[in-house]
Amino acid sequence: MRISVIGCGYVGLVTGTCLAELGHHVVCTDNDPERMASLKAGVVPIYEPYLDGMLAANCRANRLSFSIDAGEAVRTAEAIFICVGTPPLETGDTDLSAIDNVARLIAAEARTPKLVVEKSTVPAQTGQQLKRQLGHYRRNGGAEFRVASNPEFLREGTAVEDFLHPDRIVIGVDEEATERQLREIYRPILEGRFHCPMHLGGCPPTHSPELLVTTINSAELIKHASNSFLALKISYANVIADLCEKVGADIKEVTRAMGLDSRIGPRFLAAGLGFGGFCLPKDVQAFIRLAERTGVDFSMLKEAERVNKRRIDIFLEKIRQALWVLKDKQVGVLGLAFKANTDDIRFAPSLEVIRRLLAEGAQVRAYDREAMDRTSVILPQIQCCREPYEVARDADALLILTEWEEFRQLDWERIHGLMARPLVLDGRNLLEPKAMMKRGFEYHSFGQPVETVTARFVPPQISKVSEASVSA
Ligand code: UGA
């Protein structure tokens, strides 16, 4: 099928590339000329595992191309996927101006019938509005528009796999013809015949995903309801972690046992600094606003948001308790991205932690294998290092702010020797408290109380820890 994708951000690039991988002919367009120039030159402006290789392969196969000419992209397509940004407004509502612009563009340029698919995350009832706009601004008699909502459930860092091997595909439609066309688009995935390309392991999918056909309003709501539920789950785990600290329990033991109950499930129960990124925080806000506008009491979700904001305060308090005065302390930061396997720092908890450290006079050195360039632009006061060991040198404390696997594998004995004081505050519960204490570190995390660990395991180097703490 001839498909155009409007918007070449995370969602648009992954969607366009994966649709081409399924065998469609895809043109991607964006109104950012720099981004388009870079894509035309084969340079992918974001870090997303597997994306650049797959993008290049599909360009070579002439199934994928990039064009600055959005009008042409609209005219040639049978189906148009809208993947433009829907950022939050000051009020917490969603800024739908980019969707509105695209609707008017499609209406003005289309000469033949089009399926217009809403992929961007939008509040319920946006599809109805989109349909109206397409009708109001339609210029060419032959252009009939069908609208569908097809929310994405792509996690940054695993977006390509999530697209090709999804748990479910949701299509919100109001006509059978629309359903048929979308089934056709996703057929290789739905029939379970689609084998991942070699660079994804070459394995057949373990299951065929379920296709859910819903109304457009339901499909839109499913997206916000899913992301908000994930946020609730994370905040719930974080409050349990606080309770664990108070009663001397261990959050990892508690959530592991909870997660084995198939009604609860093990994922999104990792306690720590809380959720960040461009999706969960903004979708929670937008869902709260939707509830407010429609007169539904969703204070439960407001509480999840409040709990999430408090994570930073609690972490800062842990840092102050361990370091006492922050002024003139050398603090090393491992991890800047809002989560592992991405270079995205939008709404990353790390940024707020660093801002507060700087405000209290600490000196910050940081390392993140993907996110340093972006961070240096907005936080030029921090010193970015080429490797984690440089961050540790003479540091009074080392903070883990992103759960990169790389940090688990570091030579922690070497780091111990480099630091002015072997103090680690693990904002992502990445490391094993017992192992860290055995290596002689003073180690703090969330919901794994130091007392409990010490009581069960007294490491031989414990006196070294206290001596080091005193001398520092
Ligand atoms: C999220 C959803 O998971 C996707 O399904 C959705 O498609 C996407 O938003 C979107 O709306 O486009 P993403 O923003 O990539 O995906 O990130 P998540 O993996 O959901 O993580 C969000 C945040 O929660 C991260 O800061 C992560 O560190 C944190 N988190 C996650 C926890 O603190 N604990 C957990 O157990 C899991």
XYZ file of C-alpha atoms and ligand atoms in Angstrom, residues 11 121 151-158 162 168 223 226-227 230-231 233-235 237-238 266-283 308 337-340 342 344 347-349 401-403 427-428, ligand 1:
92
model
C 6.750 7.687 16.610
C -1.521 10.373 21.294
C -2.720 4.343 19.049
C 0.909 3.341 19.387
C 2.260 1.394 22.336
C 5.925 1.883 21.503
C 8.387 2.159 24.335
C 11.473 4.187 23.562
C 14.447 1.851 23.493
C 12.383 -1.122 22.269
C 7.186 -3.238 20.005
C -2.097 -5.926 20.707
C -4.022 4.881 24.963
C -2.958 2.394 29.457
C -0.234 4.952 30.043
C 1.369 2.229 34.088
C 1.993 5.494 35.942
C 1.518 1.106 38.988
C 4.912 2.809 39.256
C 3.698 5.273 41.882
C 5.412 0.567 43.886
C 7.174 3.741 44.967
C 5.764 -8.271 37.317
C 6.384 -5.243 35.101
C 6.298 -1.560 35.976
C 6.798 -2.254 39.660
C 10.409 -1.025 39.762
C 10.724 1.548 42.523
C 13.080 4.507 42.353
C 13.111 8.043 41.041
C 9.757 7.619 39.307
C 8.528 7.998 35.775
C 9.767 10.588 33.303
C 9.934 10.929 29.544
C 7.710 12.624 27.057
C 4.785 10.211 27.347
C 3.779 9.112 30.827
C 3.939 12.535 32.567
C 2.098 14.359 29.775
C -0.477 11.631 29.245
C 5.924 10.870 41.323
C 18.368 9.723 29.824
C 14.855 9.333 31.247
C 15.362 5.581 31.026
C 17.881 3.143 29.563
C 17.423 5.999 24.691
C 15.845 11.143 25.267
C 11.155 15.223 31.507
C 14.020 13.050 32.722
C 14.171 12.902 36.535
C 19.910 8.167 37.716
C 19.267 5.885 34.705
C 19.092 2.107 34.728
C 18.038 6.197 42.211
C 17.049 3.178 40.115
C 5.491 4.744 27.446
C 4.639 3.466 27.405
O 5.279 2.451 28.170
C 4.425 2.984 25.986
O 3.562 1.844 25.961
C 3.785 4.116 25.175
O 3.567 3.747 23.831
C 4.697 5.336 25.218
O 4.882 5.730 26.586
C 4.033 6.448 24.449
O 3.006 6.946 24.902
O 4.462 6.750 23.346
P 8.107 5.268 27.279
O 7.764 6.705 27.461
O 9.068 4.909 26.210
O 6.772 4.407 26.947
O 8.674 4.778 28.650
P 8.346 3.635 29.706
O 9.105 2.416 29.414
O 6.892 3.503 29.891
O 8.966 4.311 31.021
C 8.463 5.553 31.498
C 9.180 5.973 32.749
O 8.813 5.140 33.835
C 10.698 5.924 32.681
O 11.215 7.089 33.281
C 11.063 4.702 33.492
O 12.332 4.788 34.073
C 9.958 4.716 34.538
N 9.674 3.390 35.115
C 9.262 2.367 34.308
C 9.786 3.198 36.476
O 10.143 4.128 37.225
N 9.486 1.977 37.003
C 9.085 0.941 36.238
O 8.842 -0.154 36.786
C 8.976 1.143 34.853
